[in-house]
Each structure stands twice: as C-alpha cells, then as structure tokens.
PDB file of C-alpha atoms in Angstrom:
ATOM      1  CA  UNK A   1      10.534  -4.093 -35.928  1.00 95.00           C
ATOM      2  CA  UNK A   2       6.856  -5.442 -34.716  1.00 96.00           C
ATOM      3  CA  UNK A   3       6.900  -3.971 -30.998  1.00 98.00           C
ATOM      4  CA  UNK A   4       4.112  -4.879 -28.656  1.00 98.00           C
ATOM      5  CA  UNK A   5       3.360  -2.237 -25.517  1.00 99.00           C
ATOM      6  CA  UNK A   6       1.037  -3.427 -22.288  1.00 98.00           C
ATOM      7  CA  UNK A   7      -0.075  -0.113 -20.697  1.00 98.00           C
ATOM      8  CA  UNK A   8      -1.910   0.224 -17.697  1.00 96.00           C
ATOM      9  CA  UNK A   9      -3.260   2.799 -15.147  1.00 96.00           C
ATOM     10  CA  UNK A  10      -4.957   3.013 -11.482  1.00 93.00           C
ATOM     11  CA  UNK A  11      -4.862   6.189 -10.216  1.00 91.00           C
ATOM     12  CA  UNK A  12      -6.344   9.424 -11.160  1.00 93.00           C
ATOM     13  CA  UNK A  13      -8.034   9.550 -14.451  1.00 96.00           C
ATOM     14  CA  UNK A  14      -6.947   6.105 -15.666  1.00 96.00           C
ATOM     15  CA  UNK A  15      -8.349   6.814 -18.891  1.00 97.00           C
ATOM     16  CA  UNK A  16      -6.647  10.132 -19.525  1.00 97.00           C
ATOM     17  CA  UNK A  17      -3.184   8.611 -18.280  1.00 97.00           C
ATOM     18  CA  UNK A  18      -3.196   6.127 -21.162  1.00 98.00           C
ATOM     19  CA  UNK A  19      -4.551   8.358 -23.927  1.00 98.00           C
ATOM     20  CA  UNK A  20      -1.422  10.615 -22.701  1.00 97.00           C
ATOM     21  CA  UNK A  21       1.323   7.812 -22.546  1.00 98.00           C
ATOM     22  CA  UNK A  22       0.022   6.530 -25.826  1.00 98.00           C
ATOM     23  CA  UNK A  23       0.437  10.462 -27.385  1.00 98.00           C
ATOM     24  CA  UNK A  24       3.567  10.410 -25.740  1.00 98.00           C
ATOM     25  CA  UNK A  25       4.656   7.657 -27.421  1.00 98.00           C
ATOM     26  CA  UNK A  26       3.632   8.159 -30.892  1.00 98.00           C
ATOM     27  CA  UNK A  27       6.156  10.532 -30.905  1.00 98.00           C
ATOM     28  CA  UNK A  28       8.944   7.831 -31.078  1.00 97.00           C
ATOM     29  CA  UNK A  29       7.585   4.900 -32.404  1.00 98.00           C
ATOM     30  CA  UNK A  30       4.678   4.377 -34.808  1.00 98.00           C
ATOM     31  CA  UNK A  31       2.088   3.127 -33.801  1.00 98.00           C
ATOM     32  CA  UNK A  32       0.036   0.792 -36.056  1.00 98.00           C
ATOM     33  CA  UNK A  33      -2.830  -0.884 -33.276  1.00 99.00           C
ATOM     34  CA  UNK A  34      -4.357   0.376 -30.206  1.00 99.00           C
ATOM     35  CA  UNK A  35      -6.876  -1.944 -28.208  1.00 98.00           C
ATOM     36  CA  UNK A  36      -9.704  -0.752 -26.388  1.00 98.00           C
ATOM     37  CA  UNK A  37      -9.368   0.025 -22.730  1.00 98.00           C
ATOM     38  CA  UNK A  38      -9.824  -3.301 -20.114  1.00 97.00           C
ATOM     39  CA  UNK A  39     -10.705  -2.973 -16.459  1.00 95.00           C
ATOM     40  CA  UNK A  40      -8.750  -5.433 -14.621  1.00 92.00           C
ATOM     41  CA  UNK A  41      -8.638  -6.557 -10.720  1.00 87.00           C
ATOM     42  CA  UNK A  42      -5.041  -5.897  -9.887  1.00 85.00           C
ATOM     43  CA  UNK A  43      -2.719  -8.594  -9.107  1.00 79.00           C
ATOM     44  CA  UNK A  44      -0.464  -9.186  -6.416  1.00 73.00           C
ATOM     45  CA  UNK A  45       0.733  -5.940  -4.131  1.00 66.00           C
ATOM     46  CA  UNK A  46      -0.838  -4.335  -2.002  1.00 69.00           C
ATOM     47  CA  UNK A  47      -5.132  -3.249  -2.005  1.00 76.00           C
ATOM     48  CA  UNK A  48      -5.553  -1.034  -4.416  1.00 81.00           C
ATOM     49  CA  UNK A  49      -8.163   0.223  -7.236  1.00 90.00           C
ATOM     50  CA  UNK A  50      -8.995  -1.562 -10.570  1.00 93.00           C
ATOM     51  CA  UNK A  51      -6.512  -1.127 -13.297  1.00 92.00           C
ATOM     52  CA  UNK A  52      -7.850   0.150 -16.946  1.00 97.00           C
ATOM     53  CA  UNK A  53      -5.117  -1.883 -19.642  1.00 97.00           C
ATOM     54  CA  UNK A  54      -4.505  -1.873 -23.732  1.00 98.00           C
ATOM     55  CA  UNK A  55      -2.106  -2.694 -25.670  1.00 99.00           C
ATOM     56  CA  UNK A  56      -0.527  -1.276 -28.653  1.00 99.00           C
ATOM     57  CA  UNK A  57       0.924  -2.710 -31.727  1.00 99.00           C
ATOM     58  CA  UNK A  58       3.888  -0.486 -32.901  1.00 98.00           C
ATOM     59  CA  UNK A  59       6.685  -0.657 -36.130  1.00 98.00           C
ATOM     60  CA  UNK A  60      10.069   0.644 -34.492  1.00 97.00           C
ATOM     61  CA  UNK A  61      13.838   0.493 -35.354  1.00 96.00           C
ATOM     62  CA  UNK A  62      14.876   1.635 -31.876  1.00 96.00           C
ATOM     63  CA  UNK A  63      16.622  -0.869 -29.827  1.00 96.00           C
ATOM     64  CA  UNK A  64      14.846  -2.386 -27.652  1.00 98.00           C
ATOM     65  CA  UNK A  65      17.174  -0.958 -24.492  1.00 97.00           C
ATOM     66  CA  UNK A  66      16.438   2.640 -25.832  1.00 97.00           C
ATOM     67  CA  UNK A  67      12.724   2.150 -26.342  1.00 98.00           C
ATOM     68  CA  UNK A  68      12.855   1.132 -22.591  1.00 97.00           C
ATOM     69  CA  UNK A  69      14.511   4.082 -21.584  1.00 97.00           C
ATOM     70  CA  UNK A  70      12.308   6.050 -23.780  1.00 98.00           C
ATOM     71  CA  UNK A  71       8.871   4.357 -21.743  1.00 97.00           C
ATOM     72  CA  UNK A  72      10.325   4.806 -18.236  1.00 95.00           C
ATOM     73  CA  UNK A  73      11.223   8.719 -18.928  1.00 94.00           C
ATOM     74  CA  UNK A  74       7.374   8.679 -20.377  1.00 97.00           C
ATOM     75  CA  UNK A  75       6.132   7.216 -17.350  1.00 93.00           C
ATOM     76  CA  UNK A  76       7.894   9.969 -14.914  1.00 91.00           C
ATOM     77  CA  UNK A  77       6.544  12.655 -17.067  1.00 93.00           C
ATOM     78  CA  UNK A  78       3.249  11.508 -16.362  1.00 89.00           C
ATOM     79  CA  UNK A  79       3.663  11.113 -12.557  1.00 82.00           C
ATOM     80  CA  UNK A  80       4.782   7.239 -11.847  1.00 73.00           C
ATOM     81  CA  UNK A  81       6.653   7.010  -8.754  1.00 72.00           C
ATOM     82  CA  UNK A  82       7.915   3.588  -7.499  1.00 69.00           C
ATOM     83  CA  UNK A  83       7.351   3.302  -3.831  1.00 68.00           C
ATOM     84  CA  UNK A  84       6.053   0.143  -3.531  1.00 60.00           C
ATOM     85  CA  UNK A  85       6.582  -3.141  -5.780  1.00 59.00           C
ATOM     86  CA  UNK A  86       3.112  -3.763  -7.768  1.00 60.00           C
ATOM     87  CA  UNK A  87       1.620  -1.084  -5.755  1.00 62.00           C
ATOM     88  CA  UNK A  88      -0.560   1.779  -7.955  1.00 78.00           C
ATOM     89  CA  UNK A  89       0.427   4.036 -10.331  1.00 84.00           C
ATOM     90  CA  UNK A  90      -0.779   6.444 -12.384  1.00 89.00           C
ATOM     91  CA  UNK A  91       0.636   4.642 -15.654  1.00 95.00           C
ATOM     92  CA  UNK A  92       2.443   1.341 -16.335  1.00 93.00           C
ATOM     93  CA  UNK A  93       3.933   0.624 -19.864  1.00 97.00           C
ATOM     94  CA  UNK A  94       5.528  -2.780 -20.185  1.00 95.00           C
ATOM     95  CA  UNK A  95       7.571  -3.882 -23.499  1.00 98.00           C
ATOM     96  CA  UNK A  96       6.357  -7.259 -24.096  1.00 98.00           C
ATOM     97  CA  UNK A  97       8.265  -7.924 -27.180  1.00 97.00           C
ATOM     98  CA  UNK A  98      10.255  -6.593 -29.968  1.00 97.00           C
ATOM     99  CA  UNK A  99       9.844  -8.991 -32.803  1.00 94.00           C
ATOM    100  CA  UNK A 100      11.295 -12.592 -31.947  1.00 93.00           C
ATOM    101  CA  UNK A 101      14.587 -11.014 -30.093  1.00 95.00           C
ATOM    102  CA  UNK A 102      15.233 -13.005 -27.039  1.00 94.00           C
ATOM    103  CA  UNK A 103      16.513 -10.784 -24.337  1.00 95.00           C
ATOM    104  CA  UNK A 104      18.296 -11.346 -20.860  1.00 95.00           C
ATOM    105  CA  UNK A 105      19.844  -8.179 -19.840  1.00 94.00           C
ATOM    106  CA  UNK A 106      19.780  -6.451 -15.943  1.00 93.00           C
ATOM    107  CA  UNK A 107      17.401  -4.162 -16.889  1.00 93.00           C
ATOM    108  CA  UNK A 108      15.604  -5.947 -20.394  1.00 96.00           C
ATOM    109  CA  UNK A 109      14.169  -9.260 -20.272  1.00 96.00           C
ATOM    110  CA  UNK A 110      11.993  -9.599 -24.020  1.00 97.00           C
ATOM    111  CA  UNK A 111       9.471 -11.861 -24.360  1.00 96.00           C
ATOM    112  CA  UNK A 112       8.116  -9.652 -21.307  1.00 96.00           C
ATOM    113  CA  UNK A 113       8.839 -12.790 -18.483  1.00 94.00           C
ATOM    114  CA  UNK A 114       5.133 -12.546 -17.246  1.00 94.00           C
ATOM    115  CA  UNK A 115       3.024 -11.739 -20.256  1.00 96.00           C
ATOM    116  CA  UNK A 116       2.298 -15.752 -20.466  1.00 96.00           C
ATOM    117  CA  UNK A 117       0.518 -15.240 -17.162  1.00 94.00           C
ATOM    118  CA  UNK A 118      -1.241 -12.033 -17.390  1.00 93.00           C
ATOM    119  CA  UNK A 119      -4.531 -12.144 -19.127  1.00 94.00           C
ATOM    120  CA  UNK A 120      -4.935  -8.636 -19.085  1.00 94.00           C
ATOM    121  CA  UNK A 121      -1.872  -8.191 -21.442  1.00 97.00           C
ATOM    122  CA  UNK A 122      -3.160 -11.103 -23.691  1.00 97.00           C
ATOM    123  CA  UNK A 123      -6.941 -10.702 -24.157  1.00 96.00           C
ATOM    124  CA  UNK A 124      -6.242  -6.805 -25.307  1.00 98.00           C
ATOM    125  CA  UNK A 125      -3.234  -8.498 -27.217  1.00 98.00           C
ATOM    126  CA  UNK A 126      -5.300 -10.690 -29.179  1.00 98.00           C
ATOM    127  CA  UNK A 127      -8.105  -8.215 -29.840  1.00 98.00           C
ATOM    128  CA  UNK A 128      -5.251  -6.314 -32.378  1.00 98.00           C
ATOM    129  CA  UNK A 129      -3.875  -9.201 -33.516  1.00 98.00           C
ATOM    130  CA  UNK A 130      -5.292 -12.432 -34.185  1.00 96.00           C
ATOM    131  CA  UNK A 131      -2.178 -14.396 -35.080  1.00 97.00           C
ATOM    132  CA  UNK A 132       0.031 -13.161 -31.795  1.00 97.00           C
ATOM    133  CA  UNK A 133       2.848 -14.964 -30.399  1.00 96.00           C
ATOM    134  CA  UNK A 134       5.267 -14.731 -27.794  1.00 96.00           C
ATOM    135  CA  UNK A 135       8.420 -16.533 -28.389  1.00 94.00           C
ATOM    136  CA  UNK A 136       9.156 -19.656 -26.606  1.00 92.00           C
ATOM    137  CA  UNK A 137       5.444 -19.754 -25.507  1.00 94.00           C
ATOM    138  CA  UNK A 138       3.323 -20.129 -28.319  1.00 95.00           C
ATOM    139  CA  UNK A 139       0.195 -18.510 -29.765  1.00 97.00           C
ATOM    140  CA  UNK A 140      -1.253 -15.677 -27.676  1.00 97.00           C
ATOM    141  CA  UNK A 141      -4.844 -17.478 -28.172  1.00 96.00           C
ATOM    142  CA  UNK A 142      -3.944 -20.526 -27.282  1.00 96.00           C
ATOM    143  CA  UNK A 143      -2.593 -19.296 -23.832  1.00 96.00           C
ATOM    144  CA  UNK A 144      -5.703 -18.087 -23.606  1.00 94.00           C
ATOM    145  CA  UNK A 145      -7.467 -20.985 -24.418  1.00 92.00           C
ATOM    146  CA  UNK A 146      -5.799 -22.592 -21.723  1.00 91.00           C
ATOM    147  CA  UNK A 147      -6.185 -20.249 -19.347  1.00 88.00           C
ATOM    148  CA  UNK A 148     -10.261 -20.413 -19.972  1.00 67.00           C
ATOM    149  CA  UNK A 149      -9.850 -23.945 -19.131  1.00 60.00           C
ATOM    150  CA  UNK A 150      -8.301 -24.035 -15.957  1.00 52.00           C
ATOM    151  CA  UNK A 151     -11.247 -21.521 -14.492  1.00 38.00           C
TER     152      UNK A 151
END
C-alpha cells in the first residue's frame, strides 16, 4: 500500500535527525521517494528554531496502526520527548496517508487531519509526486494552487 511520511526536525543537527529516521525506517517499509530537505518557519507553539521537512513516498503492507507504532518507537530512539504541544523536537514523522483508507481511530486519524493546511507537507509532497492526492480534499497541487492565491 502507497504510504506517504511528513518528517521534520528542529533541534540539534536537523539534517542528521532525518537522514537517521529515514534509515530507521527503511528497515520496515520500503521506501520508493525521498524529497529534498525544506526549511520551514514553525507553526503554532511556542518560539522556537526553523524546522528542516521531506517527505517520503513508501510501498507497505503494515497496517496503518502498526506503522504508527513503528514511527513513534523511531522517534524515541532518536530523542523526541513530548513536553510541550507543537513545541521542538529533534524529529517529527507524521503518517499522512496510507492509500485511500479513511481512518478515525483515538490514536489514527488517515488522511493526516492537517496535511490540507500545511504547506510544508505538500510542496515536498508534490516534488515526489506530481499526481498526489489526499482523500476527501483533492489534488495535492491544487491545494497548493490555492494556497498561492490567498498570499
């Protein structure tokens, strides 16, 4: 199944912390596409330093619950600790969807419920694939079509 992975990083060497939660995950899932590295302004939470995000395209026949898992114990590994919502971290890896499943669980909601909003999940997105889509919202570049319009 066509798995798409937002991954993002603010502290310490942002670049190393991706290139090591995207080894760390080509151990479970294959990965097919890997953006180049964005630096973003963060949003929301507290003041913090710029973010470095990519996405990755990956093939998969985990569930989608167990890839989750999978991520979070990745992310502790590589020194994430949650003390404040939206505040920095050394990594950040986000499912934003797992082929057209439509999920509302207490701990899995698929399409990713912000990745609409969040242009630095979509213009790394659409770098790797042209023809992107999030279910129930449409084509990845025309989000960001409109998105360029409202600037």
């Amino acid at each position: 199944m066509k798995s798409v992975i937002a991954l993002g990083s603010n502290l310490g060497n942002r670049e190393l912390n991706i290139d090591s939660a995207v080894a760390e995950l080509a151990k479970i899932i294959e990965i097919t596409h890997l953006s180049t590295n964005y630096e973003t302004d963060p949003v929301g939470g507290p003041d913090q330093p710029k973010y470095l995000n990519a996405v990755l395209l990956a093939e998969t026949q985990m569930d989608p619950h167990d890839l989750l898992i999978a991520m979070l114990e990745i992310e502790n590994r590589l020194g994430r600790t949650r003390e404040l919502h939206w505040g920095p971290r050394t990594i950040d890896l986000d499912l934003i969807i797992c082929g057209d499943l439509v999920i509302s669980s207490k701990v899995l909601e698929l399409p990713h419920p912000r990745a609409h909003e969040r242009r630095f999940v979509l213009e790394p997105w659409l770098e790797i694939d042209s023809d992107a889509q999030i279910p129930g919202h449409g084509l990845v570049a025309t989000i960001l079509q409109g998105m360029q319009e409202d600037l």
